[in-house]
mmCIF file of C-alpha atoms and ligand atoms in Angstrom:
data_model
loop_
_atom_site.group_PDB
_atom_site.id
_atom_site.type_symbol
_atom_site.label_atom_id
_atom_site.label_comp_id
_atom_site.label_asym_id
_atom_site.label_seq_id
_atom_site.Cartn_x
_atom_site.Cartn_y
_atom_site.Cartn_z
ATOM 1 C CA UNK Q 1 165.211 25.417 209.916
ATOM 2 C CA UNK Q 2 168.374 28.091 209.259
ATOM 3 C CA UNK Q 3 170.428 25.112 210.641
ATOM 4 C CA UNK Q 4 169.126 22.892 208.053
ATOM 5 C CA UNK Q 5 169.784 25.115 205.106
ATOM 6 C CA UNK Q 6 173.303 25.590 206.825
ATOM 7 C CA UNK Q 7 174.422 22.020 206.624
ATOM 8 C CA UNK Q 8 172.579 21.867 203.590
ATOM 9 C CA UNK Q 9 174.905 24.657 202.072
ATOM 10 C CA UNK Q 10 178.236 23.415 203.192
ATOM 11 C CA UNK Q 11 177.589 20.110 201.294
ATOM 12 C CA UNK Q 12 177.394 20.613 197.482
ATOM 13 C CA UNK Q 13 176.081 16.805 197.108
ATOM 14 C CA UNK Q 14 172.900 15.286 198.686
ATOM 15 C CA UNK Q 15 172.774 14.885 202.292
ATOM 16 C CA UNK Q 16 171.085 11.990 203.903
ATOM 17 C CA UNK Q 17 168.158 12.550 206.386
ATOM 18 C CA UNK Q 18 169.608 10.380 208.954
ATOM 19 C CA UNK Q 19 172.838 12.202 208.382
ATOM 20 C CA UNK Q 20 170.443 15.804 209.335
ATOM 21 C CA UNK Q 21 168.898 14.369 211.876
ATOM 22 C CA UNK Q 22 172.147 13.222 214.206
ATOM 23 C CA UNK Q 23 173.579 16.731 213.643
ATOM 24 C CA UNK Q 24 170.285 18.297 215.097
ATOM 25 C CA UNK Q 25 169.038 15.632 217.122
ATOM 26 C CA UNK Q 26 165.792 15.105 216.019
ATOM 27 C CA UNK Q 27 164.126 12.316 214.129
ATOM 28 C CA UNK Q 28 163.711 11.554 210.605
ATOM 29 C CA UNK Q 29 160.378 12.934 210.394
ATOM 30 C CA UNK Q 30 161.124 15.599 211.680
ATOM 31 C CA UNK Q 31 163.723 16.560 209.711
ATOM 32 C CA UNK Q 32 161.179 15.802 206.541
ATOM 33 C CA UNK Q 33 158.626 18.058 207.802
ATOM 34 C CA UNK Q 34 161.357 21.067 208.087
ATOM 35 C CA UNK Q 35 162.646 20.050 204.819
ATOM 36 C CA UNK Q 36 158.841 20.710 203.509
ATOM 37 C CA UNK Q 37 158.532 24.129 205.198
ATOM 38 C CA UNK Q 38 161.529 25.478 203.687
ATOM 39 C CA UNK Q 39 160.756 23.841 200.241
ATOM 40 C CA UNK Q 40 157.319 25.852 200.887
ATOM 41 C CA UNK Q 41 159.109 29.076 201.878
ATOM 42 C CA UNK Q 42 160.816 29.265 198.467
ATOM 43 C CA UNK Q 43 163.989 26.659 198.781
ATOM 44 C CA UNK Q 44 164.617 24.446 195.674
ATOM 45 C CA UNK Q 45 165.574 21.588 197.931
ATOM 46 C CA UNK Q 46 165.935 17.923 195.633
ATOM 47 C CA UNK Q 47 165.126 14.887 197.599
ATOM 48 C CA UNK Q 48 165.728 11.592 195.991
ATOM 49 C CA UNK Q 49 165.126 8.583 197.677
ATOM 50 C CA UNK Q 50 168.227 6.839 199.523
ATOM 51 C CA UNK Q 51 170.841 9.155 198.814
ATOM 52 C CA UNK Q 52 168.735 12.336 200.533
ATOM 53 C CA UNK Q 53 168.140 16.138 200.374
ATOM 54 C CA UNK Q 54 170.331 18.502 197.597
ATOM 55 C CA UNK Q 55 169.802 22.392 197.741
ATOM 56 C CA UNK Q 56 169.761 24.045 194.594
ATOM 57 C CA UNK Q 57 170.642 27.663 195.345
ATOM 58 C CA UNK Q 58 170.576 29.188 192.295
ATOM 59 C CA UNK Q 59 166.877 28.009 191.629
ATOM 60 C CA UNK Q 60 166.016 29.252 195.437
ATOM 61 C CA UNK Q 61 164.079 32.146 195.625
ATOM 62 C CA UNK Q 62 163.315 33.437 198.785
ATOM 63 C CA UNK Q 63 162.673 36.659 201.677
ATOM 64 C CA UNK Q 64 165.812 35.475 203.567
ATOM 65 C CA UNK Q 65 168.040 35.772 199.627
ATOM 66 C CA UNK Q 66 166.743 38.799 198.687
ATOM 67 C CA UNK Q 67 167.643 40.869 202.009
ATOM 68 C CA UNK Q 68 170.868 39.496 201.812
ATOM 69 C CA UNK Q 69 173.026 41.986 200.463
ATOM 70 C CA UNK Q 70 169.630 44.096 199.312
ATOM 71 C CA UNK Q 71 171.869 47.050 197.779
ATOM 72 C CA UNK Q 72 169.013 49.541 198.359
ATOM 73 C CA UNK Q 73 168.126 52.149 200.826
ATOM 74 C CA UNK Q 74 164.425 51.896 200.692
ATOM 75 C CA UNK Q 75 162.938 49.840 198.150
ATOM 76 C CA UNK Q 76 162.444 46.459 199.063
ATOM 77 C CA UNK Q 77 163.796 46.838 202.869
ATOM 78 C CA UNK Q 78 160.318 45.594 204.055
ATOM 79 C CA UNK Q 79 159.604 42.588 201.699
ATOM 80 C CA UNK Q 80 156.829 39.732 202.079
ATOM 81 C CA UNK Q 81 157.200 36.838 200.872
ATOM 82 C CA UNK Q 82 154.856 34.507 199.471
ATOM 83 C CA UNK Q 83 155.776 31.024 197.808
ATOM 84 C CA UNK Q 84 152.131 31.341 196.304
ATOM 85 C CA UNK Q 85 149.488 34.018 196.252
ATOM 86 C CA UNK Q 86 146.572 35.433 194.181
ATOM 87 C CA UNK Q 87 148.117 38.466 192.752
ATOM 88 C CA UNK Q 88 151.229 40.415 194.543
ATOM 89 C CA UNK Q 89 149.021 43.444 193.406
ATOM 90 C CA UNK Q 90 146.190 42.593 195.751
ATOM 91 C CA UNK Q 91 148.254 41.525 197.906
ATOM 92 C CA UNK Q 92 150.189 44.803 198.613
ATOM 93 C CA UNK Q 93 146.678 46.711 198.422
ATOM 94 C CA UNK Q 94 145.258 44.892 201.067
ATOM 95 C CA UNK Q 95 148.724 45.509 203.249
ATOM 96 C CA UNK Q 96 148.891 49.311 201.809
ATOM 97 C CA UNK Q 97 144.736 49.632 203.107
ATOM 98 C CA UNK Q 98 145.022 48.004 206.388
ATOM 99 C CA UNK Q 99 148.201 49.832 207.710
ATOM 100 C CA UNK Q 100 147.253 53.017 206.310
ATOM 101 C CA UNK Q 101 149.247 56.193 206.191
ATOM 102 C CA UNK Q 102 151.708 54.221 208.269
ATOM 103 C CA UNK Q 103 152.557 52.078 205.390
ATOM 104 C CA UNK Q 104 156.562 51.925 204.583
ATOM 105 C CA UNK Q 105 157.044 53.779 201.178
ATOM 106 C CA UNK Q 106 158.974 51.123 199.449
ATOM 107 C CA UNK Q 107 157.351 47.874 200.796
ATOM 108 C CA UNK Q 108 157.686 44.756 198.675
ATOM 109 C CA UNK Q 109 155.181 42.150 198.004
ATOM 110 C CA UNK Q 110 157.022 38.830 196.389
ATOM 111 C CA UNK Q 111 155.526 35.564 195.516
ATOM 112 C CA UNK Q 112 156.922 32.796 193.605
ATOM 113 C CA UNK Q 113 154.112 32.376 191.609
ATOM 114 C CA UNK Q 114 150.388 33.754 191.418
ATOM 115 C CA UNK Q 115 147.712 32.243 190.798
ATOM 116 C CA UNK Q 116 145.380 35.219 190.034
ATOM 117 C CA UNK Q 117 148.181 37.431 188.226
ATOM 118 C CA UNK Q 118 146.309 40.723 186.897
ATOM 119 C CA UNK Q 119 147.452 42.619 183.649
ATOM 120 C CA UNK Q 120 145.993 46.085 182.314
ATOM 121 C CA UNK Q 121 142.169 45.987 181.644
ATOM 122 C CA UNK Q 122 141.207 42.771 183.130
ATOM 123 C CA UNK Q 123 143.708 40.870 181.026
ATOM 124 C CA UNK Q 124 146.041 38.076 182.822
ATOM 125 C CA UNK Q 125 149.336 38.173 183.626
ATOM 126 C CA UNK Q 126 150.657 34.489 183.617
ATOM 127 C CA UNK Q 127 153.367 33.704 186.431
ATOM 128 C CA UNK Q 128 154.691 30.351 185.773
ATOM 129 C CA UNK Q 129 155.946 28.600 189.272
ATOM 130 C CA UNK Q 130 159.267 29.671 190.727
ATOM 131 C CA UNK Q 131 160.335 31.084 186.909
ATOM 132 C CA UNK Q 132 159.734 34.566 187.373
ATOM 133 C CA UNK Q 133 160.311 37.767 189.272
ATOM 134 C CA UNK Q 134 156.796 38.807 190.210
ATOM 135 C CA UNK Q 135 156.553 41.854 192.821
ATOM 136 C CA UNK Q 136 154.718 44.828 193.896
ATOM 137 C CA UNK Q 137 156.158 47.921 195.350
ATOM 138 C CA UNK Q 138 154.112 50.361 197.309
ATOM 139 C CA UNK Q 139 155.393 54.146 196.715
ATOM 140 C CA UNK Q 140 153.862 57.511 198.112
ATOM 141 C CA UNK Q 141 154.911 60.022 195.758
ATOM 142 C CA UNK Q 142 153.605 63.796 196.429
ATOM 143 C CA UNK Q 143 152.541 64.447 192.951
ATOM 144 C CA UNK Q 144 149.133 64.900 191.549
ATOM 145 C CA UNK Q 145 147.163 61.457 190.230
ATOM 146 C CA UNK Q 146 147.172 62.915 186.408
ATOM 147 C CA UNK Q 147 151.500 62.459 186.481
ATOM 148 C CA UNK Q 148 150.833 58.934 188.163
ATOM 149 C CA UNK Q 149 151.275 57.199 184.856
ATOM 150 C CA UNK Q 150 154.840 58.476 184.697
ATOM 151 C CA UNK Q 151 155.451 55.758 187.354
ATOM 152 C CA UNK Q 152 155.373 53.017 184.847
ATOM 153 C CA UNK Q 153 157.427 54.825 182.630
ATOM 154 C CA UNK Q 154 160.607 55.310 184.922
ATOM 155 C CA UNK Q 155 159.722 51.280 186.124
ATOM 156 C CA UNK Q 156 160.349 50.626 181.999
ATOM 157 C CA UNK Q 157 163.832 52.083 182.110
ATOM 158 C CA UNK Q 158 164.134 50.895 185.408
ATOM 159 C CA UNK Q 159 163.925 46.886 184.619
ATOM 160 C CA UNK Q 160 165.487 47.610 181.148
ATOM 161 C CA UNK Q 161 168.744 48.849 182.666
ATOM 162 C CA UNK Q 162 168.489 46.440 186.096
ATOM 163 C CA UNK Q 163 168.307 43.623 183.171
ATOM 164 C CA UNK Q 164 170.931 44.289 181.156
ATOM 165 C CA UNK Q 165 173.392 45.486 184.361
ATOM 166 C CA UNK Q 166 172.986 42.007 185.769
ATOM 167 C CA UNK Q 167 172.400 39.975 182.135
ATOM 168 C CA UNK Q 168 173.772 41.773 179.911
ATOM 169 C CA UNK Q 169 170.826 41.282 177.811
ATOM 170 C CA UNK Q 170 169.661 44.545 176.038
ATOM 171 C CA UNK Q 171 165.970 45.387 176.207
ATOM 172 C CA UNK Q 172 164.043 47.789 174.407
ATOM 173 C CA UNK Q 173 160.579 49.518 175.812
ATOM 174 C CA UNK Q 174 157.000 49.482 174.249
ATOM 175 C CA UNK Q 175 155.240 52.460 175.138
ATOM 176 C CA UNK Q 176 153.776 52.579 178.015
ATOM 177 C CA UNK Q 177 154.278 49.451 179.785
ATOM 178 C CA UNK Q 178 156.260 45.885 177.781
ATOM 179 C CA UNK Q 179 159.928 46.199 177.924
ATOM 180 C CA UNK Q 180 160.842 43.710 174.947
ATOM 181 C CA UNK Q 181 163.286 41.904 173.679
ATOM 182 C CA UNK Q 182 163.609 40.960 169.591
ATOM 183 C CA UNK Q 183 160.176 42.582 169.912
ATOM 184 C CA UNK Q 184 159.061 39.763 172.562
ATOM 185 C CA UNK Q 185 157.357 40.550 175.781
ATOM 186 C CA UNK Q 186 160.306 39.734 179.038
ATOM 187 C CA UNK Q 187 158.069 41.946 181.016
ATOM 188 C CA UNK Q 188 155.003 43.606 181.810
ATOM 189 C CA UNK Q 189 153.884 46.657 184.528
ATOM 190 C CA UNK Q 190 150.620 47.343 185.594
ATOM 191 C CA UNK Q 191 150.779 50.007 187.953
ATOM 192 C CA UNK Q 192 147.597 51.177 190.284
ATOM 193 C CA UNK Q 193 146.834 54.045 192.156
ATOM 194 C CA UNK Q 194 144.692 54.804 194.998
ATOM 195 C CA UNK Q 195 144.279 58.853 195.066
ATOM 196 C CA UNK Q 196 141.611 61.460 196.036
ATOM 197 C CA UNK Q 197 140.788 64.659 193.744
ATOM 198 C CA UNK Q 198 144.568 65.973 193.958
ATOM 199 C CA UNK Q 199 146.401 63.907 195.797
ATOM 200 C CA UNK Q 200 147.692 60.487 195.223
ATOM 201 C CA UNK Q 201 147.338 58.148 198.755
ATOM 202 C CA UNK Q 202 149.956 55.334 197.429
ATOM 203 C CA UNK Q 203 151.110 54.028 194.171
ATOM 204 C CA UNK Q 204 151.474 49.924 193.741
ATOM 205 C CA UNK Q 205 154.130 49.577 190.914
ATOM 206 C CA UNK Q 206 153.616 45.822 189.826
ATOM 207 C CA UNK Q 207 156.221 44.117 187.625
ATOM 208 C CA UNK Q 208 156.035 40.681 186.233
ATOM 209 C CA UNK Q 209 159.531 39.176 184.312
ATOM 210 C CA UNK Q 210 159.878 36.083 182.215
ATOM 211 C CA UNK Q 211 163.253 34.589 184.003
ATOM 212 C CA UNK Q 212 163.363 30.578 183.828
ATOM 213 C CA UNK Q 213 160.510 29.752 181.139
ATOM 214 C CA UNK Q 214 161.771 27.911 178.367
ATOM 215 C CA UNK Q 215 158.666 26.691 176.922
ATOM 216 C CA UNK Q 216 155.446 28.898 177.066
ATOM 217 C CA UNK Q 217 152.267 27.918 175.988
ATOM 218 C CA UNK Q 218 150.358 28.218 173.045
ATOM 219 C CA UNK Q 219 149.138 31.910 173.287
ATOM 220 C CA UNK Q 220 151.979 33.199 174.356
ATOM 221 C CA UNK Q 221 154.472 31.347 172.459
ATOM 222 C CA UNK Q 222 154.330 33.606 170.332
ATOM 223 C CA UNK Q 223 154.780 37.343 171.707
ATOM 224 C CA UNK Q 224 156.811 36.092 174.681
ATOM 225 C CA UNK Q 225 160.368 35.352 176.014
ATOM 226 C CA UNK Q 226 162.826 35.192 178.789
ATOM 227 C CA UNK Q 227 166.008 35.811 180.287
ATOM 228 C CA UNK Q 228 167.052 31.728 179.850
ATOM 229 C CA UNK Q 229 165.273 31.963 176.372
ATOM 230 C CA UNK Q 230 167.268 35.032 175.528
ATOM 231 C CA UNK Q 231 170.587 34.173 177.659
ATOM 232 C CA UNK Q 232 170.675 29.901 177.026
ATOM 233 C CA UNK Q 233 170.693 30.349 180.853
ATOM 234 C CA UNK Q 234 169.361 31.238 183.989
ATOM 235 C CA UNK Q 235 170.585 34.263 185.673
ATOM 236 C CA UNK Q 236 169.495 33.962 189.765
ATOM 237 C CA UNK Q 237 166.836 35.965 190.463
ATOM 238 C CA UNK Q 238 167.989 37.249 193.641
ATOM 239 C CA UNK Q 239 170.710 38.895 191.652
ATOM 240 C CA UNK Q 240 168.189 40.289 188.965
ATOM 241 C CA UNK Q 241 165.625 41.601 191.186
ATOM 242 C CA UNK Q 242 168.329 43.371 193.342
ATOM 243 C CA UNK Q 243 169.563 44.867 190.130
ATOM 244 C CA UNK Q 244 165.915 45.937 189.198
ATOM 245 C CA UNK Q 245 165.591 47.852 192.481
ATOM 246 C CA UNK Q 246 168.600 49.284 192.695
ATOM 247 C CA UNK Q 247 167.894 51.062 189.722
ATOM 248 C CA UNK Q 248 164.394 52.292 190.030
ATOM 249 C CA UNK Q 249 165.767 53.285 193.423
ATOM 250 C CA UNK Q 250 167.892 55.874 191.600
ATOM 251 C CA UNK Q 251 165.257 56.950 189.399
ATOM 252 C CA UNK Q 252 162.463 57.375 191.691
ATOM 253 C CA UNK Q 253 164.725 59.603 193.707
ATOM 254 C CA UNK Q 254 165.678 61.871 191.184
ATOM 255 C CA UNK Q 255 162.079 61.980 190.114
ATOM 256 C CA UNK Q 256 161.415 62.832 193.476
ATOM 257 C CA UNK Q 257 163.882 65.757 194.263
ATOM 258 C CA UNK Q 258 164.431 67.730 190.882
ATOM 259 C CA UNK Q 259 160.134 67.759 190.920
ATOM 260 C CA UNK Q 260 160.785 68.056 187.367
ATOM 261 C CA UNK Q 261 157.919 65.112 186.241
ATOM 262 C CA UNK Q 262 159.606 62.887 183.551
ATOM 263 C CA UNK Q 263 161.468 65.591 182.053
ATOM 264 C CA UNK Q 264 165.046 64.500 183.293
ATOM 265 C CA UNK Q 265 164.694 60.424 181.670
ATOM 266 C CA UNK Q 266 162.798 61.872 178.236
ATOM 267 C CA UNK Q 267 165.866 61.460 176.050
ATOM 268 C CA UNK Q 268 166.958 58.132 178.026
ATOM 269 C CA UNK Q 269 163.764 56.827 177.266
ATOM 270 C CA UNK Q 270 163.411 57.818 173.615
ATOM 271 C CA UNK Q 271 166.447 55.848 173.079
ATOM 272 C CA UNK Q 272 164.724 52.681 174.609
ATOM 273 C CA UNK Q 273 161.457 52.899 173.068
ATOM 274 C CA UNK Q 274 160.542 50.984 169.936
ATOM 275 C CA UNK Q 275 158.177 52.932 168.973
ATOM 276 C CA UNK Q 276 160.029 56.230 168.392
ATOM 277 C CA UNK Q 277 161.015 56.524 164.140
ATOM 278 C CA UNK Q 278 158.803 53.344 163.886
ATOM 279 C CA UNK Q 279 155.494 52.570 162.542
ATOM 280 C CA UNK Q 280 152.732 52.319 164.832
ATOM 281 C CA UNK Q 281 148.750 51.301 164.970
ATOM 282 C CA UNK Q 282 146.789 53.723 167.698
ATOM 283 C CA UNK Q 283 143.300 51.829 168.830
ATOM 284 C CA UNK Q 284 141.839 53.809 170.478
ATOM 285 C CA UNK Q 285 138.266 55.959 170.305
ATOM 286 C CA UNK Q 286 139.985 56.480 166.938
ATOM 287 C CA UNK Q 287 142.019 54.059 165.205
ATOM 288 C CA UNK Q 288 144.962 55.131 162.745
ATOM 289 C CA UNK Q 289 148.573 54.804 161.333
ATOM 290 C CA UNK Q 290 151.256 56.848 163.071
ATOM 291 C CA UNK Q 291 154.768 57.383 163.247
ATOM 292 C CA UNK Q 292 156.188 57.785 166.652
ATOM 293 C CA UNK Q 293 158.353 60.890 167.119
ATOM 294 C CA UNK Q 294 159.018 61.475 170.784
ATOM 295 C CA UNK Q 295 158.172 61.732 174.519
ATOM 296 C CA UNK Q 296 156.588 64.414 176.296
ATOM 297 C CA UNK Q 297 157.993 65.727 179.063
ATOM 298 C CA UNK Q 298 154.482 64.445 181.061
ATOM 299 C CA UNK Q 299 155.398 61.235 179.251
ATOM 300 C CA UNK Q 300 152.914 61.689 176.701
ATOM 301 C CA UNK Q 301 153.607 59.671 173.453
ATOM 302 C CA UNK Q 302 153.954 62.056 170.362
ATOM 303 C CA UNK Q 303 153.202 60.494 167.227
ATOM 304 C CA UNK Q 304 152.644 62.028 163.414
ATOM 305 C CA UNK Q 305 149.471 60.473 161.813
ATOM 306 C CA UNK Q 306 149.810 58.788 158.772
ATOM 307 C CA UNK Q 307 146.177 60.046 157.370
ATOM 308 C CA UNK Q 308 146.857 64.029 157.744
ATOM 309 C CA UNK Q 309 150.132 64.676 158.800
ATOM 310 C CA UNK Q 310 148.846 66.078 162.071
ATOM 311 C CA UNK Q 311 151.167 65.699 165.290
ATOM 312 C CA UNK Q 312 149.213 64.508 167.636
ATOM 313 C CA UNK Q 313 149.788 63.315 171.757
ATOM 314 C CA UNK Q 314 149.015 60.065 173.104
ATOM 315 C CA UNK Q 315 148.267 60.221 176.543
ATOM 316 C CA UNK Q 316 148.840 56.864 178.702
ATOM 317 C CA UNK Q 317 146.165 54.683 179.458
ATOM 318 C CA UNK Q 318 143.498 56.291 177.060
ATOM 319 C CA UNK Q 319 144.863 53.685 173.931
ATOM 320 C CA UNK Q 320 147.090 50.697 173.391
ATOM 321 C CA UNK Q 321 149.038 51.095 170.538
ATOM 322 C CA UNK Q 322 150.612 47.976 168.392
ATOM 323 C CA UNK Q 323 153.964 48.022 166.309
ATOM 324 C CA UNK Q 324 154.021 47.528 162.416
ATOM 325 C CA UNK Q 325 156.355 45.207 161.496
HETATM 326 C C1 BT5 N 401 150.833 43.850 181.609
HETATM 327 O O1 BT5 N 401 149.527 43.958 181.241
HETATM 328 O O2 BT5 N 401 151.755 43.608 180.871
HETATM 329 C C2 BT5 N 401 151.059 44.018 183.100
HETATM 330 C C3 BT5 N 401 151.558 42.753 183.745
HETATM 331 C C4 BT5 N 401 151.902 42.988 185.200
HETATM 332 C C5 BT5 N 401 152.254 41.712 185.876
HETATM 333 C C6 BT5 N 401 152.740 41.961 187.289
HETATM 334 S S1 BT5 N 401 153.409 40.543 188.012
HETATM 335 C C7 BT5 N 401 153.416 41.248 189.566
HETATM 336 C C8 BT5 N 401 152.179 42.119 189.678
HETATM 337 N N1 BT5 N 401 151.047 41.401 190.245
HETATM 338 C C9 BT5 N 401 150.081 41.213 189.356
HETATM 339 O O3 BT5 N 401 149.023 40.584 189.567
HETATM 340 N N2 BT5 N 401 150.423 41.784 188.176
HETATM 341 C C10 BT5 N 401 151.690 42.464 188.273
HETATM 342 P P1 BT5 N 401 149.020 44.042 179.734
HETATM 343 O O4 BT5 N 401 149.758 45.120 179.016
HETATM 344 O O5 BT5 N 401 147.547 44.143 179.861
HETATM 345 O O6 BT5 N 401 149.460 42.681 179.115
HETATM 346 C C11 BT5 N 401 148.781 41.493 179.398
HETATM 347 C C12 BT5 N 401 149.007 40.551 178.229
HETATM 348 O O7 BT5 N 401 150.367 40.106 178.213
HETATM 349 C C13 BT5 N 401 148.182 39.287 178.297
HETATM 350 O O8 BT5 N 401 146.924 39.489 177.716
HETATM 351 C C14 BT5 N 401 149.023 38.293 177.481
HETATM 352 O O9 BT5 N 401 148.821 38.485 176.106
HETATM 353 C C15 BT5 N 401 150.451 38.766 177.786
HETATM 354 N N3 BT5 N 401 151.066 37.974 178.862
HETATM 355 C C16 BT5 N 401 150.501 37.344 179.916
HETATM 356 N N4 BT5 N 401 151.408 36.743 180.684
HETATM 357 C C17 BT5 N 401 152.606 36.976 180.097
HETATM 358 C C18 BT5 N 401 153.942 36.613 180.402
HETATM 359 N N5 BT5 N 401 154.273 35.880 181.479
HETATM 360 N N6 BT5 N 401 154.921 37.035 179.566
HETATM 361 C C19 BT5 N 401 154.644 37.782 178.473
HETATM 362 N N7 BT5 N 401 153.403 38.150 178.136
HETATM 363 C C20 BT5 N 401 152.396 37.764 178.939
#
């Protein structure tokens, strides 16, 4: 198959199967049926009838691209690669349960779409075929479970920075988890933990971003967008996601060393975050009006209530909070 994609990359027009099959010496059908296992393991390969097989590159997305050139030390160096699966979540549980405490810190779980894609609370995370960056990293922090959620945070900055380093599109964060743009959704995290009383066993850090959709449908027409919907073009998602990990990379390992919780990203975050000087609605066991003022240093949202004045801390995962516009 590699020398496939080779001749299929020195020729920028279509090559003919007969022309494939003389270089390799083997038939036609052969030829077809490679040409279908590589379309399968994430190559945009065009056939069109009489004139033969095109690769499109840029709209390949695949294990063999992304550890090309992988710019990181850790994160990512073990990737698998699915061209569909149920949800890269599960996916990377299952992996992160049957290997253990042998499981490789950093481990990737890929797919080019889902078909089961899992957002907070039992909502669903669309993942629209080949036109998104949907991926799971396994970590295996030594911190308590209660400064788990601080995870998602440093992700936030993470893909807002890795988006706008290999875009140039600038992306704001929604508290906790959506990093926007023009207060649309690009992305969403959900990040899950498996942990006993005081001690986390492994983190999966799951990120889902909007790169290729130009049209979404009718629910989330609305409240979402993407990089071509933002850009008026595609950026390759190899060089994206590379981008995206590079960063967090950086992150995670100052989180790591200074042991410092979220303390050292607080005032990078505050300047990302919509929320902060804004207007926001808290549902939660109570709902009510707020302003939001700041980040705790646990990553705790600090807002001032509209009703009494009171300053009050929003802890992650006990509300979701929505923006007045
Ligand atoms: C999230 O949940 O935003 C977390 C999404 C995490 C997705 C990644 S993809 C890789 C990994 N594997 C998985 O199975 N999941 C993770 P939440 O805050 O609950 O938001 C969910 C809501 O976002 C939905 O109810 C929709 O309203 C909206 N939504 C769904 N798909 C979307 C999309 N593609 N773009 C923007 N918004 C979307």
């Amino acid at each position: 198959m590699d020398k496939i994609i080779n001749i299929l990359k020195t020729n920028t027009d279509y090559v003919s199967g007969e022309y494939i099959g003389t270089e390799l010496n083997i038939t036609r059908s052969a030829v077809w049926k490679n040409i279908r296992k590589l379309k399968e393991n994430g190559y945009d390969i065009i056939s069109v009838t009489n004139k033969g097989y095109k690769l499109d590159l840029e709209n390949s997305f695949n294990k063999d691209m992304i550890l090309e050139n992988l710019p990181t030390k850790i994160m990512g160096k073990n990737t698998v690669f699915f061209n569909e699966t149920d949800s890269t979540n599960t996916q990377l549980k299952l992996i992160a349960t049957k290997d253990g405490i042998n499981v490789k810190e950093g481990t990737l779980v890929i797919a080019n779409t889902m078909t089961m894609g899992r957002g907070r609370l039992g909502r669903t995370w669309t993942a629209n075929k080949c036109e998104g960056i949907w991926l799971s990293l396994l970590l295996k922090p030594n911190i308590p479970p209660e400064n788990a959620s601080v995870i998602t945070l440093l992700a936030g900055i993470a893909v807002a920075q890795g988006i706008e380093n290999s875009t140039g599109i600038h992306t704001n964060i929604k508290w906790p988890n959506d990093v926007l743009v023009r207060g649309k959704k690009i992305c969403g995290i959900l990040t899950e933990m498996d942990c006993e009383m005081e001690r986390v066993n492994f983190i999966i850090l799951g990120i889902g971003i909007n790169v290729k959709t130009t049209e979404f449908d009718n629910e989330l027409e609305k409240i979402a967008t993407s990089i071509a919907l933002e850009k008026g073009a595609t950026t390759n998602r190899t060089k994206i996601l590379h981008s995206i990990l590079l960063e967090f990379e950086r992150l995670y390992r100052i989180f790591i060393e200074k042991n410092n919780g979220f303390l050292p990203f607080v005032s990078q975050y505050e300047k990302l975050c919509v929320n902060i000087g804004n207007k926001i609605n808290v549902l939660g066991n109570e709902t009510f009006e707020a302003v939001g003022l700041g980040i705790t240093p646990d990553g705790g949202l600090i807002v001032k209530r509209s009703d009494n004045q009171q300053e009050q801390i929003i802890v992650s995962g006990e509300v979701s909070i929505r923006s007045i516009s």
